[in-house]
Amino acid sequence: MSNVLKLAVIGGDGTGPEVASEGLKVLKAVGKLEGFSVDATEFDIGGNRYLKTGEILTEKDIEQLSGFKSILLGAIGHPDVTPGILEKGILLTLRFRFDQYINLRPVKLFPGVETPLKNKTPDDIDFVVIRENTEDMYAGVGGFMHKGTPQEVATQTAIYTRNGTERWLRWSFEYARNRSRRKHLTLVGKTNVLTYGHDLIYRTFKEIAQEYPDVETDYNNVDACCMWMVKNPEYYDVIATTNMFGDIITDMAGIIQGGMGVAAGGNINPEPGGVSMFEPMGGSAPKYTGKNVINPIATISAAAMLLENAGYSKAAERVMKAIIAATGTKMKSQAAGKMGYSTTEVGDLICELL
Ligand code: IPM
Ligand code: MN
């Protein structure tokens, strides 16, 4: 642990800057208690800059960001920009350029938070999804033929590589080994239909499993996983899944853990010198922008993941405990405008509870 936590902050669009600044506030407060200072550099990247200058993500941005181990991201997505331009041009490009091959999404129902699942408690909903973050249909491989004509053909190819599969699954096994006493890892795919790509993944999974006799493994097809996640979320400890399925099932998981106000994720490059990026899962929420009503808990939870990844485990734990105290004993709801506190007050509350 260094005594200076250096990070980049991209507030981004909509409510992104509001939540990012609460995340930063909590990092600074926990640093004071744990004996480190926070050196944050803010980056002006997002829809507003794009509308002003036409720049989405420049080589200079990438070069500057590459000097940081950690990035805290607010949100990307602007109502005046065609959907996809910023998401692909900023968020996905950052994930790809920094080779953040792990997308770690903890799914934990905090005390006091409402879940739409009947009779399920924080004891039942506590698992993580490890989504592969650089391959699959996200690789951007494809094209058009005869575009705009009745004969149009479009392809969108899913890419799976042995190397990409192996590094993500190996990391998942390590994670399952260390996460809890259960040491249970479920691979989620679609081997009954994707008989090439998911065959490669399944074979790799079986092979690596041999090296981890202490980790219990299982395989679910993604459609069945959706059923079980709703019916028996307590079955899951660690889920490893592909990029597109991971995108879909983590939105469902986000809702069962109480919604976008609390769901956080990390885009991690675990290699030495890797640049990792932590973000709330919710979007830029244009209708709440500037009103001081959005819930910053997801971003604060992302900040805790950032701390853990940067080697400040005690500080990370302290932030998580404060979040649990806030949701369990103070906040009325996790929905924007209904928390019983404003955005900045939730940030202050977490700082007090640290
Ligand atoms: C997510 C988001 C992104 C994704 C979008 C905004 C490109 O939905 O982080 O889950 O599909 O990965
Ligand atoms: Mn998504």
mmCIF file of C-alpha atoms and ligand atoms in Angstrom:
data_model
loop_
_atom_site.group_PDB
_atom_site.id
_atom_site.type_symbol
_atom_site.label_atom_id
_atom_site.label_comp_id
_atom_site.label_asym_id
_atom_site.label_seq_id
_atom_site.Cartn_x
_atom_site.Cartn_y
_atom_site.Cartn_z
ATOM 1 C CA MET A 1 0.000 0.000 0.000
ATOM 2 C CA SER A 2 1.421 3.336 -1.053
ATOM 3 C CA ASN A 3 0.650 6.439 0.996
ATOM 4 C CA VAL A 4 -0.660 8.208 -2.091
ATOM 5 C CA LEU A 5 -3.582 6.771 -4.014
ATOM 6 C CA LYS A 6 -3.253 8.177 -7.508
ATOM 7 C CA LEU A 7 -6.299 7.915 -9.720
ATOM 8 C CA ALA A 8 -8.007 9.358 -12.774
ATOM 9 C CA VAL A 9 -11.614 10.490 -12.543
ATOM 10 C CA ILE A 10 -13.868 10.637 -15.588
ATOM 11 C CA GLY A 11 -17.157 12.172 -14.451
ATOM 12 C CA GLY A 12 -18.581 11.854 -17.950
ATOM 13 C CA ASP A 13 -22.193 12.653 -18.777
ATOM 14 C CA GLY A 14 -25.486 13.395 -17.030
ATOM 15 C CA THR A 15 -25.389 12.481 -13.358
ATOM 16 C CA GLY A 16 -21.927 10.928 -13.833
ATOM 17 C CA PRO A 17 -19.982 13.917 -12.431
ATOM 18 C CA GLU A 18 -22.329 14.151 -9.410
ATOM 19 C CA VAL A 19 -21.842 10.532 -8.383
ATOM 20 C CA ALA A 20 -18.129 10.497 -9.225
ATOM 21 C CA SER A 21 -17.556 13.435 -6.921
ATOM 22 C CA GLU A 22 -19.251 11.577 -4.028
ATOM 23 C CA GLY A 23 -17.050 8.561 -4.754
ATOM 24 C CA LEU A 24 -14.002 10.802 -4.620
ATOM 25 C CA LYS A 25 -15.221 12.434 -1.408
ATOM 26 C CA VAL A 26 -15.426 9.016 0.262
ATOM 27 C CA LEU A 27 -11.975 7.995 -1.051
ATOM 28 C CA LYS A 28 -10.477 11.120 0.475
ATOM 29 C CA ALA A 29 -12.260 10.573 3.794
ATOM 30 C CA VAL A 30 -11.222 6.946 4.110
ATOM 31 C CA GLY A 31 -7.679 7.900 3.107
ATOM 32 C CA LYS A 32 -7.499 10.276 6.071
ATOM 33 C CA LEU A 33 -8.532 7.480 8.422
ATOM 34 C CA GLU A 34 -6.268 4.858 6.881
ATOM 35 C CA GLY A 35 -3.228 7.064 6.413
ATOM 36 C CA PHE A 36 -3.041 7.731 2.693
ATOM 37 C CA SER A 37 -3.761 10.785 0.585
ATOM 38 C CA VAL A 38 -5.676 10.859 -2.666
ATOM 39 C CA ASP A 39 -4.200 12.431 -5.780
ATOM 40 C CA ALA A 40 -7.041 12.623 -8.307
ATOM 41 C CA THR A 41 -6.759 13.941 -11.864
ATOM 42 C CA GLU A 42 -10.052 14.809 -13.532
ATOM 43 C CA PHE A 43 -10.526 14.168 -17.228
ATOM 44 C CA ASP A 44 -13.039 16.008 -19.394
ATOM 45 C CA ILE A 45 -14.243 13.131 -21.542
ATOM 46 C CA GLY A 46 -17.867 12.603 -22.583
ATOM 47 C CA GLY A 47 -20.818 13.899 -24.559
ATOM 48 C CA ASN A 48 -20.364 17.587 -23.799
ATOM 49 C CA ARG A 49 -16.801 17.653 -25.035
ATOM 50 C CA TYR A 50 -17.825 15.636 -28.094
ATOM 51 C CA LEU A 51 -20.570 18.126 -28.943
ATOM 52 C CA LYS A 52 -18.148 21.032 -28.518
ATOM 53 C CA THR A 53 -15.020 19.665 -30.189
ATOM 54 C CA GLY A 54 -16.003 16.497 -32.041
ATOM 55 C CA GLU A 55 -13.495 14.516 -29.980
ATOM 56 C CA ILE A 56 -14.662 11.193 -28.587
ATOM 57 C CA LEU A 57 -11.545 9.645 -27.095
ATOM 58 C CA THR A 58 -8.225 10.964 -28.337
ATOM 59 C CA GLU A 59 -4.831 9.266 -28.439
ATOM 60 C CA LYS A 60 -3.746 11.904 -25.955
ATOM 61 C CA ASP A 61 -6.522 10.833 -23.560
ATOM 62 C CA ILE A 62 -5.386 7.223 -23.833
ATOM 63 C CA GLU A 63 -1.768 8.142 -23.329
ATOM 64 C CA GLN A 64 -2.513 10.237 -20.243
ATOM 65 C CA LEU A 65 -4.871 7.660 -18.744
ATOM 66 C CA SER A 66 -2.313 4.919 -19.262
ATOM 67 C CA GLY A 67 -0.268 6.517 -16.495
ATOM 68 C CA PHE A 68 -2.896 5.539 -13.916
ATOM 69 C CA LYS A 69 -3.547 2.176 -12.341
ATOM 70 C CA SER A 70 -7.085 3.208 -11.410
ATOM 71 C CA ILE A 71 -9.873 5.135 -13.085
ATOM 72 C CA LEU A 72 -13.166 6.077 -11.445
ATOM 73 C CA LEU A 73 -15.853 6.565 -14.073
ATOM 74 C CA GLY A 74 -19.225 8.285 -13.502
ATOM 75 C CA ALA A 75 -21.346 7.587 -16.592
ATOM 76 C CA ILE A 76 -21.216 7.769 -20.369
ATOM 77 C CA GLY A 77 -24.252 8.576 -22.567
ATOM 78 C CA HIS A 78 -25.675 11.936 -23.684
ATOM 79 C CA PRO A 79 -29.273 12.603 -24.801
ATOM 80 C CA ASP A 80 -28.105 14.777 -27.742
ATOM 81 C CA VAL A 81 -25.685 12.187 -29.117
ATOM 82 C CA THR A 82 -26.848 9.214 -31.186
ATOM 83 C CA PRO A 83 -26.844 6.141 -28.914
ATOM 84 C CA GLY A 84 -23.768 3.999 -29.451
ATOM 85 C CA ILE A 85 -21.293 6.707 -30.429
ATOM 86 C CA LEU A 86 -20.127 7.494 -26.906
ATOM 87 C CA GLU A 87 -20.757 4.027 -25.460
ATOM 88 C CA LYS A 88 -18.657 2.390 -28.155
ATOM 89 C CA GLY A 89 -16.262 5.274 -28.648
ATOM 90 C CA ILE A 90 -15.463 5.835 -24.986
ATOM 91 C CA LEU A 91 -16.573 3.047 -22.648
ATOM 92 C CA LEU A 92 -15.906 0.046 -24.873
ATOM 93 C CA THR A 93 -12.777 1.602 -26.352
ATOM 94 C CA LEU A 94 -11.328 2.126 -22.870
ATOM 95 C CA ARG A 95 -12.107 -1.490 -21.957
ATOM 96 C CA PHE A 96 -10.438 -2.731 -25.144
ATOM 97 C CA ARG A 97 -7.462 -0.396 -25.320
ATOM 98 C CA PHE A 98 -6.532 -1.091 -21.719
ATOM 99 C CA ASP A 99 -7.274 -4.790 -22.213
ATOM 100 C CA GLN A 100 -9.538 -4.861 -19.175
ATOM 101 C CA TYR A 101 -10.467 -8.465 -19.731
ATOM 102 C CA ILE A 102 -12.303 -8.957 -16.457
ATOM 103 C CA ASN A 103 -15.633 -7.291 -15.783
ATOM 104 C CA LEU A 104 -16.275 -7.999 -12.125
ATOM 105 C CA ARG A 105 -19.834 -7.422 -10.948
ATOM 106 C CA PRO A 106 -20.638 -8.179 -7.318
ATOM 107 C CA VAL A 107 -24.298 -8.926 -6.705
ATOM 108 C CA LYS A 108 -24.989 -8.355 -3.044
ATOM 109 C CA LEU A 109 -28.271 -7.402 -1.474
ATOM 110 C CA PHE A 110 -27.342 -4.886 1.213
ATOM 111 C CA PRO A 111 -29.391 -4.861 4.431
ATOM 112 C CA GLY A 112 -32.403 -2.572 4.216
ATOM 113 C CA VAL A 113 -32.485 -2.686 0.416
ATOM 114 C CA GLU A 114 -35.610 -3.890 -1.297
ATOM 115 C CA THR A 115 -35.395 -6.738 -3.812
ATOM 116 C CA PRO A 116 -38.250 -7.660 -6.156
ATOM 117 C CA LEU A 117 -37.670 -11.327 -5.229
ATOM 118 C CA LYS A 118 -40.205 -12.509 -2.685
ATOM 119 C CA ASN A 119 -38.798 -13.876 0.594
ATOM 120 C CA LYS A 120 -35.156 -13.375 -0.356
ATOM 121 C CA THR A 121 -32.797 -11.741 2.125
ATOM 122 C CA PRO A 122 -29.183 -10.524 2.100
ATOM 123 C CA ASP A 123 -28.191 -14.098 3.009
ATOM 124 C CA ASP A 124 -29.661 -15.354 -0.248
ATOM 125 C CA ILE A 125 -28.352 -12.772 -2.684
ATOM 126 C CA ASP A 126 -24.596 -12.617 -2.461
ATOM 127 C CA PHE A 127 -22.643 -13.720 -5.506
ATOM 128 C CA VAL A 128 -20.365 -12.252 -8.154
ATOM 129 C CA VAL A 129 -20.444 -12.374 -11.921
ATOM 130 C CA ILE A 130 -17.111 -12.417 -13.742
ATOM 131 C CA ARG A 131 -17.900 -11.314 -17.249
ATOM 132 C CA GLU A 132 -15.284 -11.698 -19.980
ATOM 133 C CA ASN A 133 -14.795 -8.141 -21.241
ATOM 134 C CA THR A 134 -12.866 -8.116 -24.531
ATOM 135 C CA GLU A 135 -14.233 -10.800 -26.872
ATOM 136 C CA ASP A 136 -17.504 -12.373 -28.017
ATOM 137 C CA MET A 137 -19.931 -10.228 -30.032
ATOM 138 C CA TYR A 138 -18.316 -7.143 -28.525
ATOM 139 C CA ALA A 139 -15.181 -7.617 -30.632
ATOM 140 C CA GLY A 140 -16.695 -5.454 -33.356
ATOM 141 C CA VAL A 141 -16.090 -7.979 -36.129
ATOM 142 C CA GLY A 142 -18.645 -7.883 -38.910
ATOM 143 C CA GLY A 143 -19.912 -5.793 -41.734
ATOM 144 C CA PHE A 144 -22.588 -5.022 -44.267
ATOM 145 C CA MET A 145 -23.121 -6.096 -47.828
ATOM 146 C CA HIS A 146 -25.606 -4.313 -50.100
ATOM 147 C CA LYS A 147 -26.388 -1.929 -47.261
ATOM 148 C CA GLY A 148 -29.703 -0.158 -47.562
ATOM 149 C CA THR A 149 -31.048 -2.515 -50.243
ATOM 150 C CA PRO A 150 -33.573 -5.324 -49.879
ATOM 151 C CA GLN A 151 -30.653 -7.736 -50.382
ATOM 152 C CA GLU A 152 -28.799 -6.363 -47.397
ATOM 153 C CA VAL A 153 -26.647 -8.777 -45.413
ATOM 154 C CA ALA A 154 -25.184 -7.956 -42.021
ATOM 155 C CA THR A 155 -22.796 -10.063 -39.986
ATOM 156 C CA GLN A 156 -21.764 -9.658 -36.364
ATOM 157 C CA THR A 157 -19.243 -12.287 -35.423
ATOM 158 C CA ALA A 158 -18.580 -13.615 -31.957
ATOM 159 C CA ILE A 159 -14.857 -14.100 -31.368
ATOM 160 C CA TYR A 160 -13.493 -16.507 -28.764
ATOM 161 C CA THR A 161 -9.781 -17.107 -28.427
ATOM 162 C CA ARG A 162 -8.027 -19.785 -26.413
ATOM 163 C CA ASN A 163 -5.805 -17.160 -24.765
ATOM 164 C CA GLY A 164 -8.659 -14.803 -23.994
ATOM 165 C CA THR A 165 -10.734 -17.643 -22.602
ATOM 166 C CA GLU A 166 -7.930 -19.042 -20.523
ATOM 167 C CA ARG A 167 -6.899 -15.793 -18.840
ATOM 168 C CA TRP A 168 -10.472 -14.947 -17.888
ATOM 169 C CA LEU A 169 -11.304 -18.446 -16.607
ATOM 170 C CA ARG A 170 -8.055 -18.800 -14.701
ATOM 171 C CA TRP A 171 -8.772 -15.498 -12.969
ATOM 172 C CA SER A 172 -12.288 -16.747 -12.186
ATOM 173 C CA PHE A 173 -10.958 -19.941 -10.594
ATOM 174 C CA GLU A 174 -8.534 -17.928 -8.480
ATOM 175 C CA TYR A 175 -11.347 -15.617 -7.470
ATOM 176 C CA ALA A 176 -13.648 -18.500 -6.521
ATOM 177 C CA ARG A 177 -10.855 -20.102 -4.511
ATOM 178 C CA ASN A 178 -10.373 -16.931 -2.476
ATOM 179 C CA ARG A 179 -13.843 -15.421 -2.247
ATOM 180 C CA SER A 180 -15.689 -17.514 0.286
ATOM 181 C CA ARG A 181 -15.729 -20.830 2.011
ATOM 182 C CA ARG A 182 -18.039 -22.181 -0.657
ATOM 183 C CA LYS A 183 -15.463 -22.059 -3.473
ATOM 184 C CA HIS A 184 -18.137 -22.667 -6.053
ATOM 185 C CA LEU A 185 -17.787 -21.609 -9.679
ATOM 186 C CA THR A 186 -20.555 -21.850 -12.281
ATOM 187 C CA LEU A 187 -19.714 -21.395 -15.944
ATOM 188 C CA VAL A 188 -22.658 -19.857 -17.809
ATOM 189 C CA GLY A 189 -22.804 -20.287 -21.582
ATOM 190 C CA LYS A 190 -24.839 -21.902 -24.332
ATOM 191 C CA THR A 191 -23.004 -25.059 -25.330
ATOM 192 C CA ASN A 192 -26.142 -26.629 -26.765
ATOM 193 C CA VAL A 193 -26.276 -24.057 -29.577
ATOM 194 C CA LEU A 194 -22.918 -22.282 -29.767
ATOM 195 C CA THR A 195 -21.207 -25.562 -30.542
ATOM 196 C CA TYR A 196 -17.862 -24.044 -31.616
ATOM 197 C CA GLY A 197 -17.171 -21.011 -29.460
ATOM 198 C CA HIS A 198 -18.720 -22.302 -26.282
ATOM 199 C CA ASP A 199 -17.191 -25.701 -26.879
ATOM 200 C CA LEU A 200 -13.779 -24.050 -26.756
ATOM 201 C CA ILE A 201 -14.799 -22.315 -23.529
ATOM 202 C CA TYR A 202 -16.229 -25.461 -21.957
ATOM 203 C CA ARG A 203 -13.128 -27.531 -22.769
ATOM 204 C CA THR A 204 -10.863 -24.834 -21.373
ATOM 205 C CA PHE A 205 -13.009 -24.666 -18.224
ATOM 206 C CA LYS A 206 -12.742 -28.424 -17.683
ATOM 207 C CA GLU A 207 -8.999 -28.357 -18.223
ATOM 208 C CA ILE A 208 -8.339 -25.535 -15.778
ATOM 209 C CA ALA A 209 -10.692 -27.134 -13.241
ATOM 210 C CA GLN A 210 -8.166 -29.967 -12.909
ATOM 211 C CA GLU A 211 -5.727 -27.486 -11.419
ATOM 212 C CA TYR A 212 -8.305 -26.353 -8.838
ATOM 213 C CA PRO A 213 -9.563 -29.510 -7.122
ATOM 214 C CA ASP A 214 -10.699 -27.384 -4.157
ATOM 215 C CA VAL A 215 -13.119 -25.382 -6.343
ATOM 216 C CA GLU A 216 -16.454 -27.033 -6.985
ATOM 217 C CA THR A 217 -17.659 -26.412 -10.532
ATOM 218 C CA ASP A 218 -20.927 -26.446 -12.385
ATOM 219 C CA TYR A 219 -22.178 -25.476 -15.816
ATOM 220 C CA ASN A 220 -25.489 -23.717 -16.631
ATOM 221 C CA ASN A 221 -26.912 -22.750 -19.973
ATOM 222 C CA VAL A 222 -27.654 -19.046 -19.872
ATOM 223 C CA ASP A 223 -31.417 -19.423 -20.220
ATOM 224 C CA ALA A 224 -31.548 -21.818 -17.283
ATOM 225 C CA CYS A 225 -29.281 -19.495 -15.300
ATOM 226 C CA CYS A 226 -31.880 -16.729 -15.714
ATOM 227 C CA MET A 227 -34.497 -18.978 -14.156
ATOM 228 C CA TRP A 228 -32.304 -20.079 -11.273
ATOM 229 C CA MET A 229 -31.070 -16.603 -10.541
ATOM 230 C CA VAL A 230 -34.630 -15.514 -9.897
ATOM 231 C CA LYS A 231 -35.792 -18.680 -8.172
ATOM 232 C CA ASN A 232 -32.683 -19.665 -6.188
ATOM 233 C CA PRO A 233 -30.115 -16.878 -6.215
ATOM 234 C CA GLU A 234 -28.547 -18.463 -3.114
ATOM 235 C CA TYR A 235 -27.269 -21.239 -5.383
ATOM 236 C CA TYR A 236 -24.650 -18.928 -6.871
ATOM 237 C CA ASP A 237 -21.279 -18.027 -5.425
ATOM 238 C CA VAL A 238 -19.149 -17.100 -8.453
ATOM 239 C CA ILE A 239 -20.415 -17.078 -12.043
ATOM 240 C CA ALA A 240 -18.056 -16.860 -15.019
ATOM 241 C CA THR A 241 -19.745 -15.910 -18.265
ATOM 242 C CA THR A 242 -19.095 -14.483 -21.712
ATOM 243 C CA ASN A 243 -19.291 -10.808 -22.611
ATOM 244 C CA MET A 244 -22.778 -10.595 -24.139
ATOM 245 C CA PHE A 245 -24.458 -13.004 -21.735
ATOM 246 C CA GLY A 246 -22.682 -11.218 -18.902
ATOM 247 C CA ASP A 247 -24.076 -7.897 -20.069
ATOM 248 C CA ILE A 248 -27.592 -9.296 -19.997
ATOM 249 C CA ILE A 249 -27.547 -11.341 -16.805
ATOM 250 C CA THR A 250 -25.870 -8.593 -14.790
ATOM 251 C CA ASP A 251 -28.728 -6.207 -15.504
ATOM 252 C CA MET A 252 -31.084 -8.823 -14.110
ATOM 253 C CA ALA A 253 -28.721 -9.406 -11.205
ATOM 254 C CA GLY A 254 -28.555 -5.642 -10.679
ATOM 255 C CA ILE A 255 -32.292 -5.472 -10.239
ATOM 256 C CA ILE A 256 -32.414 -8.343 -7.773
ATOM 257 C CA GLN A 257 -29.753 -6.622 -5.663
ATOM 258 C CA GLY A 258 -31.864 -3.470 -5.474
ATOM 259 C CA GLY A 259 -31.373 -1.686 -8.772
ATOM 260 C CA MET A 260 -29.010 0.635 -10.559
ATOM 261 C CA GLY A 261 -28.610 2.830 -7.495
ATOM 262 C CA VAL A 262 -26.467 0.151 -5.869
ATOM 263 C CA ALA A 263 -24.964 -2.003 -8.646
ATOM 264 C CA ALA A 264 -21.260 -1.461 -9.312
ATOM 265 C CA GLY A 265 -18.657 -3.027 -11.536
ATOM 266 C CA GLY A 266 -14.944 -3.117 -12.201
ATOM 267 C CA ASN A 267 -13.224 -3.396 -15.576
ATOM 268 C CA ILE A 268 -9.978 -4.964 -14.533
ATOM 269 C CA ASN A 269 -6.678 -5.576 -16.249
ATOM 270 C CA PRO A 270 -5.032 -7.828 -13.659
ATOM 271 C CA GLU A 271 -1.600 -7.786 -15.318
ATOM 272 C CA PRO A 272 1.289 -5.832 -13.759
ATOM 273 C CA GLY A 273 0.919 -2.212 -14.832
ATOM 274 C CA GLY A 274 -2.672 -2.818 -15.963
ATOM 275 C CA VAL A 275 -5.099 0.100 -15.976
ATOM 276 C CA SER A 276 -8.430 -0.768 -14.334
ATOM 277 C CA MET A 277 -11.652 1.219 -14.348
ATOM 278 C CA PHE A 278 -14.496 1.178 -11.839
ATOM 279 C CA GLU A 279 -18.009 2.396 -12.501
ATOM 280 C CA PRO A 280 -21.606 2.347 -11.315
ATOM 281 C CA MET A 281 -23.690 0.130 -13.587
ATOM 282 C CA GLY A 282 -26.442 2.691 -14.061
ATOM 283 C CA GLY A 283 -26.328 5.129 -16.950
ATOM 284 C CA SER A 284 -26.149 8.909 -17.109
ATOM 285 C CA ALA A 285 -29.820 9.385 -16.040
ATOM 286 C CA PRO A 286 -30.405 12.671 -17.944
ATOM 287 C CA LYS A 287 -33.720 13.362 -16.237
ATOM 288 C CA TYR A 288 -32.086 13.516 -12.801
ATOM 289 C CA THR A 289 -29.058 15.511 -13.899
ATOM 290 C CA GLY A 290 -28.105 18.470 -11.725
ATOM 291 C CA LYS A 291 -30.903 17.848 -9.222
ATOM 292 C CA ASN A 292 -28.774 16.318 -6.447
ATOM 293 C CA VAL A 293 -31.170 13.345 -6.209
ATOM 294 C CA ILE A 294 -29.284 10.476 -7.858
ATOM 295 C CA ASN A 295 -28.058 7.642 -5.646
ATOM 296 C CA PRO A 296 -24.252 7.628 -5.352
ATOM 297 C CA ILE A 297 -24.078 4.287 -3.476
ATOM 298 C CA ALA A 298 -23.189 2.334 -6.646
ATOM 299 C CA THR A 299 -20.304 4.697 -7.348
ATOM 300 C CA ILE A 300 -19.140 4.591 -3.741
ATOM 301 C CA SER A 301 -19.245 0.823 -3.944
ATOM 302 C CA ALA A 302 -17.224 1.041 -7.206
ATOM 303 C CA ALA A 303 -14.743 3.213 -5.312
ATOM 304 C CA ALA A 304 -14.443 0.433 -2.711
ATOM 305 C CA MET A 305 -13.652 -2.021 -5.521
ATOM 306 C CA LEU A 306 -11.040 0.413 -6.795
ATOM 307 C CA LEU A 307 -9.452 0.501 -3.339
ATOM 308 C CA GLU A 308 -9.363 -3.277 -3.140
ATOM 309 C CA ASN A 309 -7.802 -3.531 -6.600
ATOM 310 C CA ALA A 310 -5.206 -0.869 -5.787
ATOM 311 C CA GLY A 311 -4.130 -2.734 -2.645
ATOM 312 C CA TYR A 312 -6.032 -0.797 0.021
ATOM 313 C CA SER A 313 -8.060 -3.717 1.365
ATOM 314 C CA LYS A 314 -8.679 -2.325 4.837
ATOM 315 C CA ALA A 315 -9.968 0.933 3.398
ATOM 316 C CA ALA A 316 -12.164 -0.984 0.967
ATOM 317 C CA GLU A 317 -13.683 -3.000 3.791
ATOM 318 C CA ARG A 318 -14.293 0.148 5.779
ATOM 319 C CA VAL A 319 -16.216 1.711 2.886
ATOM 320 C CA MET A 320 -18.306 -1.448 2.399
ATOM 321 C CA LYS A 321 -19.200 -1.508 6.089
ATOM 322 C CA ALA A 322 -20.248 2.148 5.940
ATOM 323 C CA ILE A 323 -22.438 1.413 2.911
ATOM 324 C CA ILE A 324 -24.108 -1.454 4.759
ATOM 325 C CA ALA A 325 -24.717 0.771 7.791
ATOM 326 C CA ALA A 326 -26.202 3.490 5.565
ATOM 327 C CA THR A 327 -28.571 1.212 3.655
ATOM 328 C CA GLY A 328 -29.456 -0.836 6.719
ATOM 329 C CA THR A 329 -30.086 1.911 9.230
ATOM 330 C CA LYS A 330 -30.370 5.286 7.513
ATOM 331 C CA MET A 331 -31.548 5.429 3.913
ATOM 332 C CA LYS A 332 -35.271 5.131 3.180
ATOM 333 C CA SER A 333 -34.882 3.792 -0.323
ATOM 334 C CA GLN A 334 -32.257 3.327 -3.014
ATOM 335 C CA ALA A 335 -34.346 5.063 -5.687
ATOM 336 C CA ALA A 336 -33.349 8.503 -6.954
ATOM 337 C CA GLY A 337 -35.184 11.222 -5.042
ATOM 338 C CA LYS A 338 -36.554 8.801 -2.431
ATOM 339 C CA MET A 339 -33.477 8.131 -0.360
ATOM 340 C CA GLY A 340 -34.368 10.515 2.466
ATOM 341 C CA TYR A 341 -31.083 12.235 1.587
ATOM 342 C CA SER A 342 -29.729 14.154 -1.364
ATOM 343 C CA THR A 343 -26.808 12.834 -3.439
ATOM 344 C CA THR A 344 -24.259 14.925 -1.543
ATOM 345 C CA GLU A 345 -25.843 14.026 1.809
ATOM 346 C CA VAL A 346 -25.450 10.316 1.067
ATOM 347 C CA GLY A 347 -21.754 10.981 0.391
ATOM 348 C CA ASP A 348 -21.483 12.856 3.702
ATOM 349 C CA LEU A 349 -23.356 10.097 5.501
ATOM 350 C CA ILE A 350 -20.924 7.452 4.258
ATOM 351 C CA CYS A 351 -17.990 9.616 5.351
ATOM 352 C CA GLU A 352 -19.495 9.902 8.837
ATOM 353 C CA LEU A 353 -20.130 6.163 9.031
ATOM 354 C CA LEU A 354 -16.571 5.263 8.038
HETATM 355 C C1 IPM B 1 -22.564 -2.264 -19.455
HETATM 356 C C2 IPM B 1 -23.216 -1.435 -20.534
HETATM 357 C C3 IPM B 1 -22.316 -1.391 -21.751
HETATM 358 C C4 IPM B 1 -22.105 -2.813 -22.229
HETATM 359 C C5 IPM B 1 -22.848 -0.494 -22.890
HETATM 360 C C6 IPM B 1 -23.149 0.905 -22.403
HETATM 361 C C7 IPM B 1 -21.909 -0.446 -24.059
HETATM 362 O O1 IPM B 1 -24.464 -1.920 -20.834
HETATM 363 O O2 IPM B 1 -21.518 -1.837 -18.946
HETATM 364 O O3 IPM B 1 -23.102 -3.319 -19.108
HETATM 365 O O4 IPM B 1 -22.872 -3.322 -23.056
HETATM 366 O O5 IPM B 1 -21.150 -3.434 -21.780
HETATM 367 MN MN MN B 2 -25.050 -3.610 -19.656
#
